[in-house]
Tab-separated table of C-alpha atoms in Angstrom:
chain	number	residue	atom	x	y	z
R	1	UNK	CA	23.053	-9.328	145.995
R	2	UNK	CA	24.627	-12.478	147.449
R	3	UNK	CA	26.298	-15.241	145.457
R	4	UNK	CA	24.004	-16.718	142.827
R	5	UNK	CA	22.283	-20.080	142.743
R	6	UNK	CA	22.239	-22.342	139.724
R	7	UNK	CA	18.661	-21.361	138.928
R	8	UNK	CA	19.607	-17.699	138.858
R	9	UNK	CA	22.411	-18.491	136.407
R	10	UNK	CA	19.977	-20.275	134.100
R	11	UNK	CA	17.381	-17.511	134.402
R	12	UNK	CA	19.890	-14.829	133.404
R	13	UNK	CA	21.064	-16.812	130.376
R	14	UNK	CA	17.453	-17.136	129.237
R	15	UNK	CA	16.743	-13.454	129.814
R	16	UNK	CA	20.014	-12.170	128.317
R	17	UNK	CA	21.075	-14.822	125.795
R	18	UNK	CA	24.458	-14.497	124.113
R	19	UNK	CA	24.466	-14.538	120.303
R	20	UNK	CA	25.768	-18.086	119.872
R	21	UNK	CA	25.842	-19.728	116.463
R	22	UNK	CA	26.237	-23.484	116.154
R	23	UNK	CA	25.853	-25.771	113.145
R	24	UNK	CA	24.535	-22.926	111.036
R	25	UNK	CA	21.872	-21.745	113.443
R	26	UNK	CA	21.436	-19.055	116.073
R	27	UNK	CA	20.932	-20.669	119.484
R	28	UNK	CA	17.949	-18.970	121.048
R	29	UNK	CA	18.123	-20.707	124.436
R	30	UNK	CA	21.434	-22.205	125.556
R	31	UNK	CA	19.739	-23.815	128.542
R	32	UNK	CA	17.733	-26.188	126.306
R	33	UNK	CA	19.812	-26.502	123.109
R	34	UNK	CA	20.941	-30.094	122.362
R	35	UNK	CA	24.683	-30.513	122.664
R	36	UNK	CA	24.983	-27.299	124.681
R	37	UNK	CA	22.442	-27.461	127.521
R	38	UNK	CA	24.340	-30.066	129.552
R	39	UNK	CA	27.424	-27.867	129.826
R	40	UNK	CA	25.203	-24.946	130.814
R	41	UNK	CA	23.585	-26.985	133.573
R	42	UNK	CA	27.006	-28.156	134.798
R	43	UNK	CA	28.012	-24.496	134.968
R	44	UNK	CA	24.878	-23.700	136.948
R	45	UNK	CA	25.604	-26.643	139.238
R	46	UNK	CA	28.867	-24.978	140.280
R	47	UNK	CA	26.856	-22.075	141.674
R	48	UNK	CA	24.737	-24.442	143.754
R	49	UNK	CA	27.941	-26.188	144.824
R	50	UNK	CA	29.272	-22.977	146.383
R	51	UNK	CA	26.172	-22.761	148.553
R	52	UNK	CA	26.426	-26.441	149.493
R	53	UNK	CA	29.976	-25.703	150.673
R	54	UNK	CA	29.485	-22.118	151.767
R	55	UNK	CA	32.037	-22.273	154.605
R	56	UNK	CA	34.804	-22.960	152.069
R	57	UNK	CA	33.395	-21.266	148.962
R	58	UNK	CA	31.864	-17.999	150.174
R	59	UNK	CA	33.073	-15.015	152.189
R	60	UNK	CA	31.430	-11.761	153.359
R	61	UNK	CA	31.417	-9.028	150.728
R	62	UNK	CA	33.622	-6.088	151.765
R	63	UNK	CA	30.879	-3.690	150.657
R	64	UNK	CA	27.518	-5.361	151.313
R	65	UNK	CA	28.388	-8.037	153.863
R	66	UNK	CA	26.463	-10.581	151.806
R	67	UNK	CA	28.100	-13.956	151.141
R	68	UNK	CA	29.928	-13.797	147.805
R	69	UNK	CA	32.260	-16.177	145.979
R	70	UNK	CA	35.636	-16.570	147.658
R	71	UNK	CA	37.332	-16.704	144.246
R	72	UNK	CA	36.596	-12.956	144.054
R	73	UNK	CA	38.576	-12.277	147.244
R	74	UNK	CA	41.702	-10.120	146.997
R	75	UNK	CA	44.039	-11.888	149.448
R	76	UNK	CA	46.314	-10.012	151.823
R	77	UNK	CA	47.639	-12.985	153.818
R	78	UNK	CA	49.013	-16.438	153.021
R	79	UNK	CA	46.117	-17.943	154.976
R	80	UNK	CA	43.584	-16.188	152.743
R	81	UNK	CA	45.447	-17.246	149.592
R	82	UNK	CA	45.550	-20.867	150.770
R	83	UNK	CA	41.842	-20.840	151.636
R	84	UNK	CA	41.097	-19.580	148.125
R	85	UNK	CA	43.229	-22.392	146.721
R	86	UNK	CA	41.372	-24.944	148.837
R	87	UNK	CA	38.034	-23.684	147.527
R	88	UNK	CA	39.245	-23.743	143.923
R	89	UNK	CA	40.479	-27.311	144.331
R	90	UNK	CA	37.185	-28.366	145.914
R	91	UNK	CA	35.213	-26.927	143.004
R	92	UNK	CA	37.553	-28.384	140.383
R	93	UNK	CA	37.279	-31.832	141.977
R	94	UNK	CA	33.496	-31.528	141.656
R	95	UNK	CA	34.007	-31.532	137.860
R	96	UNK	CA	36.887	-34.054	137.851
R	97	UNK	CA	39.075	-31.169	136.691
R	98	UNK	CA	37.406	-31.332	133.282
R	99	UNK	CA	36.062	-27.773	133.173
R	100	UNK	CA	39.169	-25.787	132.386
R	101	UNK	CA	37.369	-22.452	132.150
R	102	UNK	CA	35.119	-22.706	135.164
R	103	UNK	CA	34.261	-19.225	136.522
R	104	UNK	CA	37.079	-19.302	139.088
R	105	UNK	CA	39.724	-18.864	136.368
R	106	UNK	CA	38.642	-15.409	135.237
R	107	UNK	CA	37.455	-14.432	138.694
R	108	UNK	CA	41.108	-14.684	139.695
R	109	UNK	CA	42.128	-12.700	136.613
R	110	UNK	CA	39.858	-9.831	137.641
R	111	UNK	CA	41.181	-10.064	141.203
R	112	UNK	CA	44.685	-9.553	139.834
R	113	UNK	CA	43.709	-6.589	137.731
R	114	UNK	CA	41.558	-4.978	140.426
R	115	UNK	CA	44.207	-5.484	143.093
R	116	UNK	CA	46.820	-3.987	140.754
R	117	UNK	CA	44.548	-1.327	139.285
R	118	UNK	CA	47.048	1.419	140.163
R	119	UNK	CA	49.224	0.093	137.339
R	120	UNK	CA	46.505	1.155	134.907
R	121	UNK	CA	46.547	4.721	136.251
R	122	UNK	CA	49.505	5.668	134.042
R	123	UNK	CA	47.011	5.780	131.155
R	124	UNK	CA	44.661	7.987	133.172
R	125	UNK	CA	42.896	7.899	136.522
R	126	UNK	CA	39.648	6.691	135.000
R	127	UNK	CA	41.136	3.403	133.763
R	128	UNK	CA	42.094	2.352	137.285
R	129	UNK	CA	38.701	3.353	138.646
R	130	UNK	CA	36.934	1.565	135.776
R	131	UNK	CA	38.700	-1.654	136.730
R	132	UNK	CA	37.879	-1.401	140.419
R	133	UNK	CA	34.251	-0.572	139.704
R	134	UNK	CA	33.872	-3.438	137.261
R	135	UNK	CA	35.497	-5.923	139.608
R	136	UNK	CA	33.075	-4.951	142.369
R	137	UNK	CA	30.176	-5.262	139.926
R	138	UNK	CA	31.272	-8.799	139.014
R	139	UNK	CA	31.724	-9.803	142.635
R	140	UNK	CA	28.426	-8.410	143.858
R	141	UNK	CA	26.465	-9.931	140.955
R	142	UNK	CA	28.487	-13.183	140.868
R	143	UNK	CA	28.806	-13.050	137.087
R	144	UNK	CA	30.606	-15.552	134.892
R	145	UNK	CA	33.143	-14.476	132.256
R	146	UNK	CA	34.603	-15.860	129.080
R	147	UNK	CA	37.629	-14.192	127.490
R	148	UNK	CA	39.481	-13.886	124.237
R	149	UNK	CA	43.144	-13.014	123.769
R	150	UNK	CA	44.472	-14.032	120.379
R	151	UNK	CA	43.910	-12.934	116.795
R	152	UNK	CA	42.555	-15.230	114.070
R	153	UNK	CA	45.036	-17.514	112.314
R	154	UNK	CA	45.103	-15.692	108.989
R	155	UNK	CA	48.668	-14.842	107.980
R	156	UNK	CA	50.859	-15.638	110.962
R	157	UNK	CA	54.020	-14.370	109.291
R	158	UNK	CA	52.935	-10.763	109.878
R	159	UNK	CA	51.192	-8.862	112.642
R	160	UNK	CA	47.569	-7.737	112.837
R	161	UNK	CA	48.208	-4.421	111.112
R	162	UNK	CA	49.725	-6.054	108.028
R	163	UNK	CA	46.971	-8.566	107.316
R	164	UNK	CA	45.154	-8.403	103.966
R	165	UNK	CA	42.292	-6.762	105.840
R	166	UNK	CA	43.262	-4.587	108.822
R	167	UNK	CA	39.952	-5.557	110.447
R	168	UNK	CA	40.569	-9.303	110.410
R	169	UNK	CA	41.872	-8.931	113.960
R	170	UNK	CA	39.593	-6.994	116.270
R	171	UNK	CA	40.622	-3.335	116.351
R	172	UNK	CA	39.228	0.042	117.213
R	173	UNK	CA	37.223	1.379	114.281
R	174	UNK	CA	36.337	4.708	115.831
R	175	UNK	CA	36.372	6.631	119.068
R	176	UNK	CA	33.542	8.782	120.392
R	177	UNK	CA	32.877	10.822	123.491
R	178	UNK	CA	30.845	7.900	124.840
R	179	UNK	CA	33.215	5.052	124.028
R	180	UNK	CA	34.905	3.045	121.296
R	181	UNK	CA	33.611	0.975	118.382
R	182	UNK	CA	35.341	-2.347	117.717
R	183	UNK	CA	35.320	-4.356	114.485
R	184	UNK	CA	37.041	-7.651	113.630
R	185	UNK	CA	37.482	-11.066	115.233
R	186	UNK	CA	39.221	-12.728	118.143
R	187	UNK	CA	39.758	-16.321	119.226
R	188	UNK	CA	39.429	-18.469	121.291
R	189	UNK	CA	36.561	-17.824	123.685
R	190	UNK	CA	36.048	-20.889	125.844
R	191	UNK	CA	32.790	-20.954	127.822
R	192	UNK	CA	30.769	-18.540	125.665
R	193	UNK	CA	27.794	-19.880	127.669
R	194	UNK	CA	28.505	-17.133	130.188
R	195	UNK	CA	27.398	-13.623	131.130
R	196	UNK	CA	30.165	-11.338	129.910
R	197	UNK	CA	33.401	-11.384	127.931
R	198	UNK	CA	36.804	-10.047	128.944
R	199	UNK	CA	38.656	-8.794	125.847
R	200	UNK	CA	42.283	-8.187	126.737
R	201	UNK	CA	45.479	-8.082	124.676
R	202	UNK	CA	47.909	-10.917	124.379
R	203	UNK	CA	51.563	-10.095	125.085
R	204	UNK	CA	52.490	-10.190	121.404
R	205	UNK	CA	52.001	-6.556	120.398
R	206	UNK	CA	55.218	-5.183	118.929
R	207	UNK	CA	54.819	-1.776	117.322
R	208	UNK	CA	53.632	1.177	119.380
R	209	UNK	CA	52.289	2.918	116.280
R	210	UNK	CA	50.959	0.067	114.131
R	211	UNK	CA	49.524	-1.990	116.961
R	212	UNK	CA	47.904	0.856	118.893
R	213	UNK	CA	44.425	0.260	117.374
R	214	UNK	CA	44.696	-3.394	118.509
R	215	UNK	CA	45.807	-2.492	122.023
R	216	UNK	CA	42.858	-2.434	124.390
R	217	UNK	CA	41.245	-4.152	127.314
R	218	UNK	CA	37.542	-4.078	128.050
R	219	UNK	CA	34.631	-6.192	129.269
R	220	UNK	CA	31.065	-6.202	127.973
R	221	UNK	CA	27.933	-8.359	128.266
R	222	UNK	CA	27.750	-11.314	125.903
R	223	UNK	CA	24.446	-10.036	124.541
R	224	UNK	CA	25.934	-6.696	123.440
R	225	UNK	CA	24.607	-5.769	119.964
R	226	UNK	CA	27.029	-6.798	117.211
R	227	UNK	CA	28.841	-9.341	119.387
R	228	UNK	CA	28.566	-12.845	117.894
R	229	UNK	CA	30.073	-16.208	118.862
R	230	UNK	CA	30.760	-18.811	116.183
R	231	UNK	CA	31.035	-22.041	118.162
R	232	UNK	CA	32.930	-25.133	117.136
R	233	UNK	CA	30.928	-28.314	116.742
R	234	UNK	CA	29.933	-29.656	120.109
R	235	UNK	CA	31.462	-32.857	121.458
R	236	UNK	CA	28.333	-33.471	123.516
R	237	UNK	CA	26.196	-35.728	121.335
R	238	UNK	CA	23.182	-35.411	123.626
R	239	UNK	CA	23.841	-38.962	124.785
R	240	UNK	CA	23.243	-40.282	128.278
R	241	UNK	CA	25.625	-39.799	131.175
R	242	UNK	CA	26.097	-43.574	131.056
R	243	UNK	CA	27.416	-43.574	127.472
R	244	UNK	CA	29.338	-40.278	127.613
R	245	UNK	CA	29.964	-39.620	131.318
R	246	UNK	CA	32.264	-36.634	130.709
R	247	UNK	CA	31.225	-35.285	127.325
R	248	UNK	CA	27.566	-35.203	128.379
R	249	UNK	CA	28.424	-33.053	131.379
R	250	UNK	CA	31.409	-30.798	130.773
R	251	UNK	CA	31.170	-29.425	127.248
R	252	UNK	CA	32.333	-25.834	127.701
R	253	UNK	CA	32.381	-24.998	123.975
R	254	UNK	CA	34.994	-22.858	122.257
R	255	UNK	CA	34.186	-19.989	119.934
R	256	UNK	CA	35.612	-17.397	117.599
R	257	UNK	CA	34.212	-13.979	118.469
R	258	UNK	CA	33.007	-11.555	115.811
R	259	UNK	CA	32.828	-7.845	116.639
R	260	UNK	CA	30.452	-6.256	114.160
R	261	UNK	CA	30.900	-2.596	115.092
R	262	UNK	CA	30.459	-3.334	118.774
R	263	UNK	CA	30.120	-0.270	120.976
R	264	UNK	CA	32.077	-0.327	124.239
R	265	UNK	CA	31.339	2.515	126.713
R	266	UNK	CA	34.374	4.219	128.251
R	267	UNK	CA	33.478	2.998	131.735
R	268	UNK	CA	34.071	-0.574	130.521
R	269	UNK	CA	37.509	0.198	129.022
R	270	UNK	CA	40.585	-0.594	131.142
R	271	UNK	CA	43.489	-0.495	128.669
R	272	UNK	CA	43.668	1.679	125.591
R	273	UNK	CA	46.171	2.265	122.754
R	274	UNK	CA	49.265	1.862	124.915
R	275	UNK	CA	51.203	-1.128	123.562
R	276	UNK	CA	53.799	-1.140	126.336
R	277	UNK	CA	51.167	-1.086	129.099
R	278	UNK	CA	49.136	-3.788	127.350
R	279	UNK	CA	52.196	-6.022	127.062
R	280	UNK	CA	53.107	-5.549	130.715
R	281	UNK	CA	49.652	-5.653	132.303
R	282	UNK	CA	49.313	-9.362	133.064
R	283	UNK	CA	52.715	-9.618	134.700
R	284	UNK	CA	52.862	-6.191	136.364
R	285	UNK	CA	49.532	-6.619	138.158
R	286	UNK	CA	50.229	-10.240	139.137
R	287	UNK	CA	47.135	-11.319	137.213
R	288	UNK	CA	48.814	-14.206	135.406
R	289	UNK	CA	49.951	-15.685	138.733
R	290	UNK	CA	46.454	-15.645	140.209
R	291	UNK	CA	45.202	-17.356	137.047
R	292	UNK	CA	48.006	-19.918	137.220
R	293	UNK	CA	47.113	-20.539	140.871
R	294	UNK	CA	43.607	-21.531	139.810
R	295	UNK	CA	44.981	-23.719	137.025
R	296	UNK	CA	47.280	-25.704	139.296
R	297	UNK	CA	44.363	-26.362	141.666
R	298	UNK	CA	42.379	-27.594	138.659
R	299	UNK	CA	45.283	-29.747	137.476
R	300	UNK	CA	45.654	-31.347	140.895
R	301	UNK	CA	41.972	-32.299	140.820
R	302	UNK	CA	42.331	-33.623	137.280
R	303	UNK	CA	45.358	-35.734	138.187
R	304	UNK	CA	43.599	-37.094	141.277
R	305	UNK	CA	40.792	-38.203	138.982
R	306	UNK	CA	43.231	-39.883	136.577
R	307	UNK	CA	45.006	-41.687	139.416
R	308	UNK	CA	41.705	-42.981	140.756
R	309	UNK	CA	40.523	-44.009	137.303
R	310	UNK	CA	43.697	-45.898	136.422
R	311	UNK	CA	43.755	-47.606	139.816
R	312	UNK	CA	40.191	-48.842	139.314
R	313	UNK	CA	41.003	-50.103	135.805
R	314	UNK	CA	43.981	-52.021	137.167
R	315	UNK	CA	41.913	-53.502	139.979
R	316	UNK	CA	39.016	-54.406	137.695
R	317	UNK	CA	40.927	-56.597	135.251
R	318	UNK	CA	43.490	-57.917	137.691
R	319	UNK	CA	46.695	-56.510	136.214
R	320	UNK	CA	48.101	-54.953	139.389
R	321	UNK	CA	50.781	-57.612	139.754
R	322	UNK	CA	52.609	-56.627	136.578
R	323	UNK	CA	55.602	-54.382	137.249
R	324	UNK	CA	55.082	-52.213	134.166
R	325	UNK	CA	51.539	-51.536	135.374
R	326	UNK	CA	52.838	-50.556	138.789
R	327	UNK	CA	55.395	-48.270	137.161
R	328	UNK	CA	52.735	-46.525	135.061
R	329	UNK	CA	50.394	-46.055	138.016
R	330	UNK	CA	53.284	-44.747	140.118
R	331	UNK	CA	54.060	-42.239	137.370
R	332	UNK	CA	50.629	-40.657	137.761
R	333	UNK	CA	51.000	-40.630	141.549
R	334	UNK	CA	54.361	-38.848	141.212
R	335	UNK	CA	52.760	-36.300	138.861
R	336	UNK	CA	50.062	-35.641	141.446
R	337	UNK	CA	52.526	-35.110	144.272
R	338	UNK	CA	54.636	-32.871	142.034
R	339	UNK	CA	51.664	-30.614	141.286
R	340	UNK	CA	50.680	-30.544	144.958
R	341	UNK	CA	54.236	-29.557	145.889
R	342	UNK	CA	54.208	-26.743	143.319
R	343	UNK	CA	50.935	-25.457	144.748
R	344	UNK	CA	52.254	-25.656	148.321
R	345	UNK	CA	55.417	-23.786	147.363
R	346	UNK	CA	53.490	-21.132	145.431
R	347	UNK	CA	51.209	-20.440	148.391
R	348	UNK	CA	53.735	-20.699	151.212
R	349	UNK	CA	56.307	-18.559	149.365
R	350	UNK	CA	53.682	-15.980	148.422
R	351	UNK	CA	54.502	-12.312	148.980
R	352	UNK	CA	52.636	-9.052	148.765
R	353	UNK	CA	53.200	-7.382	145.419
R	354	UNK	CA	53.703	-3.666	144.854
R	355	UNK	CA	49.969	-3.114	145.372
R	356	UNK	CA	49.680	-5.010	148.660
R	357	UNK	CA	48.042	-8.108	147.168
R	358	UNK	CA	49.260	-11.468	148.481
R	359	UNK	CA	50.485	-13.059	145.254
R	360	UNK	CA	51.536	-16.699	144.811
R	361	UNK	CA	55.207	-17.290	144.068
R	362	UNK	CA	56.078	-17.115	140.396
R	363	UNK	CA	58.763	-19.800	140.032
R	364	UNK	CA	56.749	-22.869	141.127
R	365	UNK	CA	53.722	-21.765	139.110
R	366	UNK	CA	55.840	-21.160	136.006
R	367	UNK	CA	57.356	-24.603	136.438
R	368	UNK	CA	53.910	-26.168	136.843
R	369	UNK	CA	52.358	-24.513	133.819
R	370	UNK	CA	55.296	-25.497	131.635
R	371	UNK	CA	55.357	-29.078	132.901
R	372	UNK	CA	51.685	-30.091	132.899
R	373	UNK	CA	51.218	-29.813	129.102
R	374	UNK	CA	53.812	-32.607	128.862
R	375	UNK	CA	52.430	-34.673	131.738
R	376	UNK	CA	48.800	-34.751	130.670
R	377	UNK	CA	49.241	-36.447	127.249
R	378	UNK	CA	51.471	-39.043	128.898
R	379	UNK	CA	48.864	-39.805	131.577
R	380	UNK	CA	46.194	-40.184	128.906
R	381	UNK	CA	48.533	-42.549	127.073
R	382	UNK	CA	48.744	-44.636	130.246
R	383	UNK	CA	44.945	-44.847	130.399
R	384	UNK	CA	44.945	-46.075	126.789
R	385	UNK	CA	47.724	-48.585	127.379
R	386	UNK	CA	46.176	-50.109	130.483
R	387	UNK	CA	42.617	-50.062	129.162
R	388	UNK	CA	43.765	-51.463	125.796
R	389	UNK	CA	41.042	-53.135	123.723
R	390	UNK	CA	38.598	-52.803	126.574
R	391	UNK	CA	38.273	-49.095	125.807
R	392	UNK	CA	36.924	-49.677	122.311
R	393	UNK	CA	34.677	-52.667	122.960
R	394	UNK	CA	32.210	-51.417	125.542
R	395	UNK	CA	28.478	-51.633	124.760
R	396	UNK	CA	26.114	-48.713	125.228
R	397	UNK	CA	23.369	-48.284	127.772
R	398	UNK	CA	20.811	-49.349	125.152
R	399	UNK	CA	22.739	-52.579	124.530
R	400	UNK	CA	22.359	-53.542	128.179
R	401	UNK	CA	18.609	-53.736	127.592
R	402	UNK	CA	18.804	-55.143	124.077
R	403	UNK	CA	18.512	-58.682	122.680
R	404	UNK	CA	22.079	-59.569	123.743
R	405	UNK	CA	21.682	-58.422	127.338
R	406	UNK	CA	22.337	-61.885	128.776
R	407	UNK	CA	25.466	-62.363	126.660
R	408	UNK	CA	26.753	-58.924	127.670
R	409	UNK	CA	26.238	-59.754	131.330
R	410	UNK	CA	28.260	-62.945	130.891
R	411	UNK	CA	31.085	-61.892	128.596
R	412	UNK	CA	31.827	-58.379	129.876
R	413	UNK	CA	32.622	-59.383	133.427
R	414	UNK	CA	36.151	-58.828	134.736
R	415	UNK	CA	38.347	-60.304	137.424
R	416	UNK	CA	36.822	-58.112	140.112
R	417	UNK	CA	33.583	-56.764	138.628
R	418	UNK	CA	30.340	-57.891	137.130
R	419	UNK	CA	29.533	-56.488	133.693
R	420	UNK	CA	27.107	-53.939	135.128
R	421	UNK	CA	29.973	-52.366	137.105
R	422	UNK	CA	32.813	-52.868	134.649
R	423	UNK	CA	31.111	-51.309	131.611
R	424	UNK	CA	30.492	-47.843	133.177
R	425	UNK	CA	34.098	-47.754	134.419
R	426	UNK	CA	35.522	-48.537	131.005
R	427	UNK	CA	33.168	-46.123	129.271
R	428	UNK	CA	34.457	-43.443	131.635
R	429	UNK	CA	38.026	-44.384	130.718
R	430	UNK	CA	37.093	-44.245	127.025
R	431	UNK	CA	35.578	-40.764	127.447
R	432	UNK	CA	38.748	-39.713	129.252
R	433	UNK	CA	41.214	-41.023	126.681
R	434	UNK	CA	39.648	-41.792	123.293
R	435	UNK	CA	36.422	-39.900	122.613
R	436	UNK	CA	36.066	-36.553	120.867
R	437	UNK	CA	35.722	-34.981	124.308
R	438	UNK	CA	39.015	-36.618	125.316
R	439	UNK	CA	40.809	-35.365	122.207
R	440	UNK	CA	39.661	-31.814	122.857
R	441	UNK	CA	40.836	-32.071	126.474
R	442	UNK	CA	44.309	-33.261	125.412
R	443	UNK	CA	44.636	-30.483	122.829
R	444	UNK	CA	43.351	-27.939	125.318
R	445	UNK	CA	45.825	-28.926	128.029
R	446	UNK	CA	48.762	-28.910	125.619
R	447	UNK	CA	48.078	-25.316	124.566
R	448	UNK	CA	46.505	-24.094	127.823
R	449	UNK	CA	48.840	-21.136	128.328
R	450	UNK	CA	49.992	-20.920	124.702
R	451	UNK	CA	52.580	-22.530	122.490
R	452	UNK	CA	54.793	-24.669	124.788
R	453	UNK	CA	57.901	-23.701	122.801
R	454	UNK	CA	57.173	-20.008	123.222
R	455	UNK	CA	56.361	-20.580	126.886
R	456	UNK	CA	59.723	-22.257	127.424
R	457	UNK	CA	61.463	-19.266	125.873
R	458	UNK	CA	59.551	-16.901	128.124
R	459	UNK	CA	60.440	-19.045	131.111
R	460	UNK	CA	64.153	-18.663	130.448
R	461	UNK	CA	63.833	-14.933	129.792
R	462	UNK	CA	61.889	-14.304	132.996
R	463	UNK	CA	63.994	-16.292	135.456
R	464	UNK	CA	67.571	-15.370	136.287
R	465	UNK	CA	69.997	-18.300	136.030
R	466	UNK	CA	73.039	-16.196	136.889
R	467	UNK	CA	73.455	-17.516	140.468
R	468	UNK	CA	73.639	-21.086	139.196
R	469	UNK	CA	76.073	-20.132	136.466
R	470	UNK	CA	78.207	-18.262	139.008
R	471	UNK	CA	78.277	-21.326	141.248
R	472	UNK	CA	79.657	-23.421	138.387
R	473	UNK	CA	82.202	-20.701	137.536
R	474	UNK	CA	83.339	-20.638	141.160
R	475	UNK	CA	83.758	-24.402	141.131
R	476	UNK	CA	85.779	-24.236	137.913
R	477	UNK	CA	87.932	-21.477	139.388
R	478	UNK	CA	88.572	-23.536	142.532
R	479	UNK	CA	89.411	-26.542	140.393
R	480	UNK	CA	91.918	-24.506	138.409
R	481	UNK	CA	93.638	-23.299	141.579
R	482	UNK	CA	93.733	-26.780	143.083
R	483	UNK	CA	95.098	-28.245	139.849
R	484	UNK	CA	97.796	-25.553	139.693
R	485	UNK	CA	98.782	-26.257	143.270
R	486	UNK	CA	99.093	-29.983	142.607
R	487	UNK	CA	101.546	-29.288	139.808
């Protein structure tokens, strides 16, 4: 079948609802549930968006010839990789960069794994074939994934096997001829309002023997019996788009996943009981780089939105002549150009990996994903500083039609805008920088790829600094010779 429409996304979620629990209740229909439905409809809108921009967002399926999502394409040239990046940026801009787990993110993950499926063959031929088959199934049905990587925060001083209950972290309970049975929990599944879940290991497994029951990779439908999602409290208060312009649109939800003796058939298993392979899989297949490629396209769109927002705030209240305001606005512009340069370098320096997949360059993407968690909080701080008291004093949509409507029209004007134009702008800035939605976004960006301290350590371990050290040694050696000669 060709790429889906938004209506088809909604229909499937109604027909095959995931077991979502929110505020003590089972959600029977995510497409109508208050606090959840708006995010679902924004997700569906992305599927209509790909048809509205089919020249950029769709490509012919290699098997059926039908138009399918370009974010499922396995690139073999720089031109293809760049076109995929352009489509991902276009779609991210459609959501102001505020949907961090839009389908593109895990589409690119499955592209990495499918393109590098031969790496999985060391466990057995069937694991590689399982991955390729599943990837094609996703592409041809245009399905949306969530995923979960990390174990619950129980006792972080010991590994999963040494917890008070060995089934606190999801692990294999038993193995049968037909598949495996999984019991325990995982976090943190963002976008549980999706079709299926990708359950893969983090890169933190240490012991081949102890961690083997926790070492697996599989994907199953979100309505699989025994699979349950405990969602955090929504930050969409079912308010209007006027009052909560971002929170009322882009609530993706986050959830802890419970596996209550969930059966996973062998054909859906891709990694199994091999700690070394599980630890290497993301890097060896290039998967993490394809995911990071999507993230930098999203971050560019998000920074473009912040630059536009701040520029409008400055214009509205007439503060553009102050040098500190110019400096702060320039800082966001520099951040934007930095991210764009990283993306350009990653695409133009791309090379085919061991499996023939055109893979974006690692160094610029590693730099980008280590830098943005520091840039985003600072840019949000700039929004707060420039918006100042205006961010906490804006009336609601109801107030505009209330008994003080005339006073609001008079007193909420700005240097360049009437109240009716200024209030929506400042409410947008508030929802970007101060609301519950904004706080979740800031926290999310800071930990997007994990603990920034741990990421920095991995960065140093994965990039050779020897040439730079040697250059300094050579300079010191030359200096010593020149100094000796002068004496």
